[in-house]
Amino acid sequence: LRQQGLEEIKQSDDLDRVNDVRVKLLGKKGPLTSVLRGMKDLSADERPKVGKFANEIRDELKAALEEKRAQLEKAVLDAKLAAEAIDVTLPGTPVAQGQPHVLQQIIDQLEDLFIGMGYEVAVGDEVEQEVYNFEKLNLPKDHPARDMQDTFYVTPSVLMRTQTSPMQARMLEQHDFSKGPLKMISPGKVYRRDTDDATHSHQFHQVEGIVVGEHVTMADLKGTLEVVAQNLFGDQLKVRLRPSYFPFTEPSVEADITCFNCLGAGCSICKGTGWIEVLGAGMVHPNVLKMSGVDPEVYGGFAFGLGPDRFAMLKYGVEDIRDFYQNDVRFLTQFDQKG
Ligand code: FA5
């Protein structure tokens, strides 16, 4: 029985088989159990001998079964480990890395530039009170210039701001002029009920700028805009100011820069003029100062509002503003700063 049992254990080549053999040899219906059960029929001096012998065999078979089971379990584990082995020296799967949106890159560049010139950056709300978007900017109700910026209203007195200029009024109100001039830029999204086309979007970006203090002149405005244009487009560029109209500046101007594509000679981008229009600006209107509690007899300054969307179109030759908003990664990754 021992020989046969040990042989069967040896032959078992999987854990189920080991279990079957265990049941067969040591189970209730197995030969050893029946030997032990039959002990009661044996004589008193045979009983201990047979009992001892049967126990020895049982222990031996148990040990052999245990050993076989451990062996097989180890083999299963080894096979699993081998199958799941990770080679840490293999190169990893590359993970796509994001980057700031091209418009954000332009805004970041402008922020860095202005912070370097001592400006503060103030971020306003996209949902704005009508008073700040219009009235305090010298645009009373029924002023015809309101039609220049077709507006999304949230309630009769709350709207989606059509420009970042409300931040002029808000910052003028807050600023403590005894501590020095106000120098601020304010980047952000603005909304207009414009029909989307290649150069118009119903949601786009502006960067507002304002400097108000004593002795701030239009020459300061021109110099500042020149620094901006040269920082973004190249250091040979010049700025020219053309008369224009905004209700919150007087005089108002539109700023053109020399066409960086042809550097003044005339090409398709500037339609042969040698100049491209980039932003609106002017000297802050005395009414705006007054309405914000600033004395126009003492303080004055300039403001400008530029469109990073149009800047990005010019800088990178993008022909359709809608490309910036469609989130096509193939388009956006072209402006990868890393490379
Ligand atoms: C303004 O919004 C004035 N607040 C700018 C200003 C500020 C003037 C401070 C004086 C002092 P305007 O409506 O022209 O002005 O818009 C400014 C710039 O926003 C434009 O030059 C253009 O670059 C951009 N822009 C205007 N409408 C759109 C549009 N629908 N889509 C994309 N860009 C636009």
mmCIF file of N, CA and C and ligand atoms in Angstrom, residues 149 163 165 168 192 194 199-201 204 206 208 246 248-249 277-282 303-307 310 321, ligand 1:
data_model
loop_
_atom_site.group_PDB
_atom_site.id
_atom_site.type_symbol
_atom_site.label_atom_id
_atom_site.label_comp_id
_atom_site.label_asym_id
_atom_site.label_seq_id
_atom_site.Cartn_x
_atom_site.Cartn_y
_atom_site.Cartn_z
ATOM 1 N N GLN A 149 -20.611 97.125 -30.360
ATOM 2 C CA GLN A 149 -20.337 95.860 -29.672
ATOM 3 C C GLN A 149 -21.655 95.181 -29.333
ATOM 4 N N GLN A 163 -15.876 93.508 -23.801
ATOM 5 C CA GLN A 163 -14.499 94.009 -23.871
ATOM 6 C C GLN A 163 -13.891 93.876 -22.469
ATOM 7 N N SER A 165 -12.346 96.340 -21.156
ATOM 8 C CA SER A 165 -12.286 97.718 -20.644
ATOM 9 C C SER A 165 -12.989 97.950 -19.306
ATOM 10 N N GLN A 168 -10.797 98.783 -16.563
ATOM 11 C CA GLN A 168 -10.256 100.153 -16.392
ATOM 12 C C GLN A 168 -10.994 100.833 -15.253
ATOM 13 N N ARG A 192 -19.169 88.670 -27.987
ATOM 14 C CA ARG A 192 -19.995 89.585 -28.795
ATOM 15 C C ARG A 192 -20.895 88.783 -29.714
ATOM 16 N N ASP A 194 -21.262 88.595 -32.621
ATOM 17 C CA ASP A 194 -20.748 88.667 -33.992
ATOM 18 C C ASP A 194 -21.001 87.316 -34.649
ATOM 19 N N THR A 199 -12.392 85.952 -39.463
ATOM 20 C CA THR A 199 -11.693 86.898 -38.579
ATOM 21 C C THR A 199 -12.512 87.301 -37.359
ATOM 22 N N HIS A 200 -13.738 86.769 -37.233
ATOM 23 C CA HIS A 200 -14.574 87.097 -36.075
ATOM 24 C C HIS A 200 -15.010 85.845 -35.340
ATOM 25 N N SER A 201 -14.988 85.931 -34.016
ATOM 26 C CA SER A 201 -15.497 84.837 -33.198
ATOM 27 C C SER A 201 -16.428 85.459 -32.165
ATOM 28 N N PHE A 204 -13.825 85.707 -27.898
ATOM 29 C CA PHE A 204 -12.408 85.867 -28.226
ATOM 30 C C PHE A 204 -11.699 86.472 -27.018
ATOM 31 N N GLN A 206 -9.099 89.467 -25.144
ATOM 32 C CA GLN A 206 -8.505 90.809 -25.192
ATOM 33 C C GLN A 206 -7.503 90.931 -24.050
ATOM 34 N N GLU A 208 -6.357 94.136 -21.885
ATOM 35 C CA GLU A 208 -6.544 95.560 -21.631
ATOM 36 C C GLU A 208 -5.283 96.096 -20.972
ATOM 37 N N PHE A 246 -13.203 105.874 -29.812
ATOM 38 C CA PHE A 246 -13.763 105.045 -28.750
ATOM 39 C C PHE A 246 -14.361 106.009 -27.732
ATOM 40 N N PHE A 248 -14.490 105.910 -24.629
ATOM 41 C CA PHE A 248 -13.782 106.020 -23.342
ATOM 42 C C PHE A 248 -12.376 106.571 -23.475
ATOM 43 N N THR A 249 -11.972 106.945 -24.683
ATOM 44 C CA THR A 249 -10.659 107.585 -24.834
ATOM 45 C C THR A 249 -10.803 108.837 -25.704
ATOM 46 N N GLU A 277 -3.124 96.794 -38.893
ATOM 47 C CA GLU A 277 -3.792 97.314 -37.700
ATOM 48 C C GLU A 277 -3.775 96.254 -36.617
ATOM 49 N N VAL A 278 -3.373 96.638 -35.408
ATOM 50 C CA VAL A 278 -3.330 95.626 -34.358
ATOM 51 C C VAL A 278 -4.169 95.914 -33.118
ATOM 52 N N LEU A 279 -4.445 97.169 -32.826
ATOM 53 C CA LEU A 279 -5.224 97.394 -31.606
ATOM 54 C C LEU A 279 -5.843 98.783 -31.535
ATOM 55 N N GLY A 280 -6.737 98.933 -30.546
ATOM 56 C CA GLY A 280 -7.351 100.228 -30.275
ATOM 57 C C GLY A 280 -6.765 100.802 -28.994
ATOM 58 N N ALA A 281 -6.656 102.144 -28.941
ATOM 59 C CA ALA A 281 -6.054 102.759 -27.756
ATOM 60 C C ALA A 281 -6.433 104.234 -27.693
ATOM 61 N N GLY A 282 -5.915 104.920 -26.704
ATOM 62 C CA GLY A 282 -6.160 106.350 -26.600
ATOM 63 C C GLY A 282 -5.837 106.866 -25.214
ATOM 64 N N ALA A 303 -4.848 104.161 -22.345
ATOM 65 C CA ALA A 303 -5.368 102.794 -22.243
ATOM 66 C C ALA A 303 -5.304 102.166 -23.621
ATOM 67 N N PHE A 304 -5.220 100.864 -23.639
ATOM 68 C CA PHE A 304 -5.257 100.174 -24.938
ATOM 69 C C PHE A 304 -5.955 98.831 -24.760
ATOM 70 N N GLY A 305 -6.465 98.314 -25.869
ATOM 71 C CA GLY A 305 -7.085 96.989 -25.830
ATOM 72 C C GLY A 305 -6.654 96.235 -27.070
ATOM 73 N N LEU A 306 -5.986 95.125 -26.853
ATOM 74 C CA LEU A 306 -5.519 94.375 -28.026
ATOM 75 C C LEU A 306 -6.122 92.979 -28.042
ATOM 76 N N GLY A 307 -6.146 92.410 -29.230
ATOM 77 C CA GLY A 307 -6.741 91.082 -29.401
ATOM 78 C C GLY A 307 -5.684 90.024 -29.662
ATOM 79 N N ARG A 310 -6.085 87.942 -32.871
ATOM 80 C CA ARG A 310 -5.599 88.538 -34.127
ATOM 81 C C ARG A 310 -4.071 88.564 -34.144
ATOM 82 N N ILE A 321 -9.728 82.320 -37.699
ATOM 83 C CA ILE A 321 -9.730 82.434 -36.223
ATOM 84 C C ILE A 321 -10.405 81.219 -35.582
HETATM 85 C C1 FA5 B 1 -12.419 97.552 -27.996
HETATM 86 O O1 FA5 B 1 -12.967 96.508 -27.624
HETATM 87 C C2 FA5 B 1 -11.895 98.546 -27.042
HETATM 88 N N1 FA5 B 1 -12.294 98.156 -25.701
HETATM 89 C C3 FA5 B 1 -10.380 98.630 -27.138
HETATM 90 C C4 FA5 B 1 -9.813 99.799 -26.418
HETATM 91 C C5 FA5 B 1 -9.374 99.651 -25.124
HETATM 92 C C6 FA5 B 1 -9.740 101.057 -27.015
HETATM 93 C C7 FA5 B 1 -8.851 100.735 -24.441
HETATM 94 C C8 FA5 B 1 -9.229 102.128 -26.347
HETATM 95 C C9 FA5 B 1 -8.794 101.958 -25.049
HETATM 96 P P1 FA5 B 1 -12.532 96.900 -30.513
HETATM 97 O O2 FA5 B 1 -13.999 96.641 -30.562
HETATM 98 O O3 FA5 B 1 -11.905 97.516 -31.709
HETATM 99 O O4 FA5 B 1 -12.157 97.834 -29.278
HETATM 100 O O5 FA5 B 1 -11.793 95.540 -30.215
HETATM 101 C C10 FA5 B 1 -10.414 95.497 -29.889
HETATM 102 C C11 FA5 B 1 -9.712 94.350 -30.606
HETATM 103 O O6 FA5 B 1 -10.408 93.127 -30.353
HETATM 104 C C12 FA5 B 1 -9.737 94.474 -32.116
HETATM 105 O O7 FA5 B 1 -8.631 95.236 -32.554
HETATM 106 C C13 FA5 B 1 -9.593 93.055 -32.556
HETATM 107 O O8 FA5 B 1 -8.228 92.660 -32.494
HETATM 108 C C14 FA5 B 1 -10.326 92.298 -31.488
HETATM 109 N N2 FA5 B 1 -11.688 91.893 -31.915
HETATM 110 C C15 FA5 B 1 -12.812 92.650 -31.980
HETATM 111 N N3 FA5 B 1 -13.870 91.917 -32.365
HETATM 112 C C16 FA5 B 1 -13.417 90.664 -32.536
HETATM 113 C C17 FA5 B 1 -14.027 89.403 -32.903
HETATM 114 N N4 FA5 B 1 -15.343 89.281 -33.132
HETATM 115 N N5 FA5 B 1 -13.244 88.308 -32.975
HETATM 116 C C18 FA5 B 1 -11.928 88.411 -32.695
HETATM 117 N N6 FA5 B 1 -11.285 89.534 -32.344
HETATM 118 C C19 FA5 B 1 -12.025 90.654 -32.264
#
